[in-house]
């Protein structure tokens, strides 16, 4: 009989495989009626095929209800080319991060990163922290418009149009590089609106807009101006704003001042890692990449190659990502069961992975959480 959901299952590289195996143990225990379909993605496929995100995986993602993703290893463009199989070298194939491509290709414009301190987690910076970061996920400095070698045509145009470019105009093409920060009004508006809608739905009190509009005037100015306009549609939600640099200090100084945060891509990446560190670090940072047709859930951490296959890392981030996926699918009871199970295991403190000061393996932790899920059902 056909299952209720088709879930793309993308372990990726390194510890991505370990933590996804752990998440599957928990999903099986809450008996989600799903077919999990493996998708090829990651470094092996780059080396073998010259594509870390093969077309067959893109096709798979067009035909699923949601996806779970582990982690990816990315290397700089030149180092990546050296690891291509010899027959593919010298053909001008350029490495691009598969997760960044996935976010753009499927327009997964929301990166939702809840940062909640589970009580009695020894890694909590302070008990009671509960923030949600909305990171714009498809544009900004991650737009992928970059020039390692700057073409003369681009140099001449910039010299003509931008007085600030005068300082760079006499450099040779290989003496500098350009990465474009591109923010659109539509891109700003939809992520900011998503943050306010979330705040309203979950009875959060305030949205803080993170930017650097006093210096990065065009793009961040657009982000802040758009936020002020969108906020008018949400008179029940307070809004404030802060520069990214000040924000990092204030977040540490008084995390309880913050509730929902919204930021362009790069600042959102930074601020969500900081916020994740305050509630337990890499082992607790989970992430949802959400669009209108597809959503992909993952731990915020990377592939940690030195721990790959050792079953050492904490799988809670991935298990919480699976919980986010269940919420997104409308499986609220199962999602709550997982959240409660994580809370109970953390609170009891009997099973702890190395980051939490214990010796439990990735799988020990998954089984402990799965057992709590089963007891609750
Ligand atoms: N699960 C998130 C992850 O794998 N992060 C690693 C990462 O972002 N690597 C850089 C990249 O591929 O963009």
Coordinates of C-alpha atoms and ligand atoms in Angstrom, one line a residue:
X1 CA 0.0 0.0 0.0
X2 CA 1.3 3.5 -0.8
X3 CA 2.6 5.3 2.2
X4 CA 1.2 8.7 3.2
X5 CA 4.4 10.6 2.6
X6 CA 7.4 10.5 0.3
X7 CA 10.5 11.8 2.0
X8 CA 13.7 12.4 0.2
X9 CA 16.6 11.1 2.4
X10 CA 19.9 12.9 1.7
X11 CA 22.6 11.9 4.2
X12 CA 25.4 13.7 2.2
X13 CA 28.9 13.7 3.6
X14 CA 30.8 12.9 6.8
X15 CA 28.8 12.8 10.0
X16 CA 25.7 13.6 7.9
X17 CA 25.4 9.8 7.5
X18 CA 25.7 9.1 11.2
X19 CA 23.2 11.6 12.3
X20 CA 20.7 10.7 9.6
X21 CA 20.8 7.1 10.7
X22 CA 20.0 8.3 14.2
X23 CA 17.1 10.4 13.1
X24 CA 15.6 7.5 11.2
X25 CA 15.6 5.4 14.4
X26 CA 13.4 8.1 16.0
X27 CA 11.1 8.6 13.0
X28 CA 10.5 4.9 12.8
X29 CA 9.6 4.8 16.5
X30 CA 6.9 7.5 16.1
X31 CA 5.7 5.4 13.2
X32 CA 5.5 8.1 10.5
X33 CA 3.7 6.5 7.5
X34 CA 6.5 7.4 5.1
X35 CA 8.6 6.1 2.3
X36 CA 12.2 7.3 2.6
X37 CA 13.9 7.6 -0.8
X38 CA 17.7 7.9 -0.8
X39 CA 19.1 10.8 -2.9
X40 CA 22.8 11.1 -4.0
X41 CA 24.4 14.4 -2.9
X42 CA 27.8 15.5 -1.7
X43 CA 31.5 15.3 -2.3
X44 CA 31.7 11.7 -3.7
X45 CA 29.4 12.8 -6.5
X46 CA 31.5 15.9 -7.2
X47 CA 34.7 13.8 -7.5
X48 CA 33.1 11.0 -9.6
X49 CA 30.7 13.0 -11.7
X50 CA 31.6 16.6 -11.5
X51 CA 28.3 17.4 -9.8
X52 CA 27.7 17.3 -6.0
X53 CA 24.0 17.7 -6.7
X54 CA 23.2 15.4 -9.6
X55 CA 20.2 16.0 -11.8
X56 CA 18.6 12.7 -10.6
X57 CA 18.5 14.1 -7.1
X58 CA 16.9 17.3 -8.3
X59 CA 14.2 15.3 -10.1
X60 CA 13.7 13.3 -6.8
X61 CA 13.1 16.5 -4.9
X62 CA 10.4 17.6 -7.4
X63 CA 8.4 14.6 -6.4
X64 CA 8.5 14.4 -2.6
X65 CA 6.5 15.9 0.3
X66 CA 9.6 16.9 2.2
X67 CA 13.3 16.1 2.5
X68 CA 15.8 15.4 5.3
X69 CA 19.3 16.4 4.6
X70 CA 22.5 15.6 6.6
X71 CA 25.6 17.6 5.9
X72 CA 27.9 18.6 3.1
X73 CA 31.6 19.0 2.6
X74 CA 32.4 22.0 0.5
X75 CA 35.9 23.1 -0.5
X76 CA 37.2 26.2 -2.3
X77 CA 36.9 26.2 -6.1
X78 CA 40.6 25.4 -6.9
X79 CA 40.9 22.7 -4.2
X80 CA 37.6 21.2 -5.4
X81 CA 38.9 21.0 -9.0
X82 CA 42.0 19.1 -7.9
X83 CA 39.8 16.3 -6.5
X84 CA 37.8 15.8 -9.6
X85 CA 38.5 12.5 -11.3
X86 CA 41.2 13.2 -14.0
X87 CA 38.9 12.8 -17.0
X88 CA 36.8 15.8 -15.7
X89 CA 39.7 18.1 -14.9
X90 CA 40.5 21.2 -17.0
X91 CA 36.9 21.2 -18.4
X92 CA 35.9 24.4 -16.6
X93 CA 33.5 22.6 -14.2
X94 CA 33.1 24.9 -11.2
X95 CA 32.2 23.6 -7.8
X96 CA 29.1 25.2 -6.2
X97 CA 27.7 24.2 -2.8
X98 CA 24.8 21.8 -3.3
X99 CA 22.9 23.1 -0.4
X100 CA 23.1 26.7 -1.6
X101 CA 22.0 25.5 -5.1
X102 CA 19.1 23.5 -3.6
X103 CA 17.9 26.5 -1.7
X104 CA 18.0 28.6 -4.8
X105 CA 16.7 26.0 -7.3
X106 CA 13.6 25.2 -5.1
X107 CA 13.2 28.7 -3.8
X108 CA 13.5 27.6 -0.2
X109 CA 13.5 31.2 0.9
X110 CA 13.0 30.7 4.6
X111 CA 15.7 29.3 6.7
X112 CA 14.0 28.8 10.1
X113 CA 16.3 28.1 13.0
X114 CA 14.7 27.7 16.4
X115 CA 17.1 28.1 19.3
X116 CA 15.5 26.8 22.5
X117 CA 17.4 25.9 25.7
X118 CA 16.3 22.5 26.8
X119 CA 16.2 22.6 30.6
X120 CA 19.3 21.3 32.4
X121 CA 21.3 20.9 29.2
X122 CA 24.8 21.4 30.7
X123 CA 25.7 23.3 27.5
X124 CA 23.1 26.0 28.0
X125 CA 24.5 29.5 28.2
X126 CA 21.5 30.5 30.3
X127 CA 18.4 28.5 31.1
X128 CA 15.2 29.7 29.5
X129 CA 16.5 31.1 26.2
X130 CA 13.9 30.6 23.4
X131 CA 14.5 32.5 20.2
X132 CA 13.7 31.8 16.6
X133 CA 15.9 33.1 13.7
X134 CA 14.5 33.7 10.2
X135 CA 17.4 33.8 7.8
X136 CA 16.7 34.8 4.2
X137 CA 18.0 31.8 2.2
X138 CA 18.3 32.5 -1.5
X139 CA 20.1 35.8 -2.1
X140 CA 22.3 38.4 -0.4
X141 CA 26.1 37.5 -0.4
X142 CA 25.1 33.9 -1.1
X143 CA 23.6 34.8 -4.5
X144 CA 26.6 33.0 -6.1
X145 CA 27.4 36.0 -8.4
X146 CA 31.2 36.0 -7.9
X147 CA 34.3 36.8 -9.8
X148 CA 37.6 35.2 -8.8
X149 CA 39.2 37.0 -11.8
X150 CA 37.4 40.3 -12.5
X151 CA 36.5 40.8 -16.2
X152 CA 37.7 44.0 -17.7
X153 CA 34.1 44.8 -18.8
X154 CA 32.9 44.6 -15.2
X155 CA 35.8 46.7 -14.0
X156 CA 35.2 49.4 -16.6
X157 CA 31.5 49.6 -15.8
X158 CA 32.0 49.8 -12.1
X159 CA 34.7 52.5 -12.6
X160 CA 32.1 54.5 -14.6
X161 CA 29.2 54.1 -12.2
X162 CA 30.7 53.9 -8.8
X163 CA 32.8 56.7 -7.2
X164 CA 33.9 54.2 -4.5
X165 CA 35.3 51.9 -7.1
X166 CA 38.0 54.4 -7.9
X167 CA 40.2 52.8 -5.2
X168 CA 40.2 49.5 -7.0
X169 CA 40.2 50.5 -10.7
X170 CA 43.9 50.2 -11.3
X171 CA 44.2 46.7 -9.9
X172 CA 45.0 43.8 -12.3
X173 CA 42.1 41.4 -12.9
X174 CA 43.7 38.7 -10.7
X175 CA 44.6 41.0 -7.9
X176 CA 41.1 41.2 -6.5
X177 CA 37.8 39.3 -6.4
X178 CA 34.2 40.4 -6.3
X179 CA 31.3 38.7 -4.6
X180 CA 28.0 40.5 -5.2
X181 CA 25.5 41.1 -2.4
X182 CA 22.1 41.1 -4.1
X183 CA 18.9 41.7 -2.2
X184 CA 15.6 42.1 -3.9
X185 CA 12.5 43.9 -2.5
X186 CA 10.5 40.7 -3.0
X187 CA 13.2 38.6 -1.2
X188 CA 13.3 41.0 1.8
X189 CA 9.6 41.3 2.0
X190 CA 8.7 37.6 2.0
X191 CA 11.3 36.6 4.7
X192 CA 10.3 39.6 6.9
X193 CA 6.6 38.8 6.4
X194 CA 7.2 35.1 7.3
X195 CA 8.9 36.2 10.5
X196 CA 6.0 38.4 11.5
X197 CA 3.4 35.8 10.6
X198 CA 5.3 33.2 12.7
X199 CA 5.3 35.7 15.6
X200 CA 1.6 36.2 15.3
X201 CA 0.8 32.5 14.9
X202 CA 2.9 31.5 17.9
X203 CA 2.1 34.5 20.1
X204 CA 5.6 35.8 20.1
X205 CA 5.9 39.4 21.1
X206 CA 8.7 41.0 19.1
X207 CA 10.5 40.8 15.8
X208 CA 14.1 42.1 15.7
X209 CA 15.5 43.1 12.3
X210 CA 19.2 42.5 12.0
X211 CA 21.2 44.5 9.4
X212 CA 24.1 46.9 8.8
X213 CA 22.1 49.6 7.1
X214 CA 24.3 52.4 8.4
X215 CA 27.2 51.2 6.3
X216 CA 25.8 48.7 3.7
X217 CA 23.3 51.3 2.7
X218 CA 21.8 50.0 -0.5
X219 CA 21.1 46.3 0.3
X220 CA 20.7 46.5 4.0
X221 CA 18.9 49.8 3.6
X222 CA 16.4 48.0 1.5
X223 CA 16.0 45.3 4.0
X224 CA 15.4 47.7 6.9
X225 CA 13.0 50.0 4.9
X226 CA 11.0 46.9 3.8
X227 CA 10.8 45.7 7.4
X228 CA 9.4 49.0 8.5
X229 CA 6.7 48.8 5.8
X230 CA 5.8 45.2 6.6
X231 CA 5.6 45.9 10.3
X232 CA 2.7 48.2 9.7
X233 CA 0.6 45.1 8.8
X234 CA 1.4 43.6 12.2
X235 CA 0.4 46.3 14.8
X236 CA 0.1 43.5 17.4
X237 CA 3.8 42.6 17.2
X238 CA 6.6 44.9 18.3
X239 CA 9.5 45.5 16.0
X240 CA 13.0 46.8 16.7
X241 CA 16.2 46.6 14.7
X242 CA 20.0 46.3 15.4
X243 CA 23.2 46.4 13.5
X244 CA 24.7 42.9 13.1
X245 CA 27.8 43.8 15.1
X246 CA 26.0 45.3 18.0
X247 CA 23.5 42.4 17.9
X248 CA 26.2 39.8 18.6
X249 CA 27.1 41.7 21.8
X250 CA 23.5 42.3 22.9
X251 CA 22.5 38.8 22.3
X252 CA 25.1 37.6 24.7
X253 CA 24.4 40.3 27.2
X254 CA 20.7 39.9 27.3
X255 CA 19.3 37.0 25.3
X256 CA 15.9 37.4 27.0
X257 CA 15.4 40.6 25.1
X258 CA 15.1 38.7 21.9
X259 CA 12.2 36.6 20.6
X260 CA 12.0 36.3 16.7
X261 CA 15.0 37.6 14.7
X262 CA 15.0 38.2 11.0
X263 CA 18.1 38.9 8.8
X264 CA 19.5 38.8 5.3
X265 CA 21.3 35.5 4.5
X266 CA 24.9 36.1 5.8
X267 CA 23.9 37.9 9.0
X268 CA 21.2 35.3 9.6
X269 CA 23.8 32.5 9.2
X270 CA 26.1 34.3 11.8
X271 CA 23.4 35.2 14.3
X272 CA 21.8 31.7 14.2
X273 CA 25.1 30.0 14.9
X274 CA 25.6 32.3 17.8
X275 CA 22.1 31.7 19.1
X276 CA 22.6 27.9 18.6
X277 CA 25.8 28.1 20.7
X278 CA 23.8 29.6 23.5
X279 CA 21.4 26.7 23.6
X280 CA 23.9 23.8 23.3
X281 CA 26.0 24.4 20.2
X282 CA 26.3 22.3 17.1
X283 CA 24.5 19.3 18.5
X284 CA 21.3 21.3 19.1
X285 CA 21.1 23.7 16.1
X286 CA 18.4 22.6 13.7
X287 CA 17.2 24.2 10.5
X288 CA 14.3 24.2 8.1
X289 CA 14.7 25.4 4.5
X290 CA 11.2 26.2 3.5
X291 CA 9.6 27.2 0.2
X292 CA 6.1 27.2 -1.0
X293 CA 6.3 23.7 -2.6
X294 CA 9.2 22.0 -0.8
X295 CA 10.9 22.0 2.6
X296 CA 14.2 20.5 3.5
X297 CA 15.2 19.9 7.1
X298 CA 18.8 19.5 8.3
X299 CA 21.1 20.0 11.3
X300 CA 22.8 23.4 11.0
X301 CA 26.2 21.8 11.4
X302 CA 28.5 20.6 8.7
X303 CA 30.0 17.3 7.8
X304 CA 32.8 17.3 10.5
X305 CA 35.0 14.9 8.4
X306 CA 37.3 14.0 11.3
X307 CA 34.3 12.5 13.2
X308 CA 32.8 10.8 10.1
X309 CA 31.7 7.2 10.8
X310 CA 32.7 7.3 14.4
X311 CA 29.1 7.7 15.7
X312 CA 30.4 10.3 18.1
X313 CA 28.5 13.4 17.3
X314 CA 25.3 14.5 19.0
X315 CA 22.3 13.7 16.7
X316 CA 19.8 15.9 18.6
X317 CA 20.1 18.7 16.0
X318 CA 19.0 16.2 13.3
X319 CA 16.3 14.7 15.4
X320 CA 15.0 18.2 16.1
X321 CA 15.2 18.8 12.3
X322 CA 13.0 15.7 11.9
X323 CA 10.6 17.2 14.5
X324 CA 10.4 20.4 12.4
X325 CA 9.6 18.3 9.4
X326 CA 6.8 16.6 11.2
X327 CA 5.4 20.0 12.2
X328 CA 5.6 21.2 8.6
X329 CA 3.8 18.0 7.4
X330 CA 1.0 18.7 9.9
X331 CA 2.0 15.8 12.1
X332 CA 1.9 17.9 15.3
X333 CA 1.3 15.1 17.8
X334 CA 4.4 13.1 16.5
X335 CA 6.4 16.3 16.5
X336 CA 5.5 17.0 20.1
X337 CA 6.3 13.5 21.1
X338 CA 9.8 13.9 19.7
X339 CA 10.3 17.3 21.3
X340 CA 9.1 16.0 24.7
X341 CA 11.4 12.9 24.4
X342 CA 14.4 15.1 23.6
X343 CA 13.5 17.3 26.6
X344 CA 13.2 14.3 28.9
X345 CA 16.5 12.7 27.8
X346 CA 18.4 16.0 28.2
X347 CA 16.8 16.8 31.6
X348 CA 17.5 13.3 33.0
X349 CA 21.2 13.6 31.8
X350 CA 21.8 9.8 31.8
X351 CA 22.6 9.6 28.1
X352 CA 25.0 12.3 27.0
X353 CA 27.2 12.5 23.9
X354 CA 30.8 13.8 24.1
X355 CA 29.8 17.5 23.5
X356 CA 27.6 17.2 26.6
X357 CA 30.4 15.7 28.7
X358 CA 29.3 12.1 28.3
X359 CA 30.4 9.0 26.4
X360 CA 27.2 8.0 24.6
X361 CA 27.3 7.3 20.9
X362 CA 25.2 8.9 18.3
X363 CA 23.1 5.8 18.2
X364 CA 22.8 5.5 22.0
X365 CA 21.4 9.0 22.1
X366 CA 18.9 8.2 19.2
X367 CA 17.8 5.0 21.0
X368 CA 17.3 6.8 24.3
X369 CA 15.1 9.4 22.6
X370 CA 13.2 6.7 20.6
X371 CA 12.5 4.8 23.8
X372 CA 11.0 8.0 25.4
X373 CA 8.9 8.4 22.2
X374 CA 7.6 4.9 22.4
X375 CA 6.8 5.2 26.1
X376 CA 4.7 8.3 25.3
X377 CA 2.7 6.8 22.5
Ligands
LIG1 N1 23.8 20.7 7.4 C1 24.4 21.9 7.0 C2 25.8 21.7 6.3 O1 26.1 20.7 5.8 N2 26.5 22.7 6.3 C3 27.8 22.7 5.7 C4 27.9 23.9 4.8 O2 27.1 24.8 4.8 N3 28.9 23.8 4.0 C5 29.2 24.8 3.1 C6 28.4 24.7 1.9 O3 28.4 23.7 1.3 O4 27.7 25.7 1.6

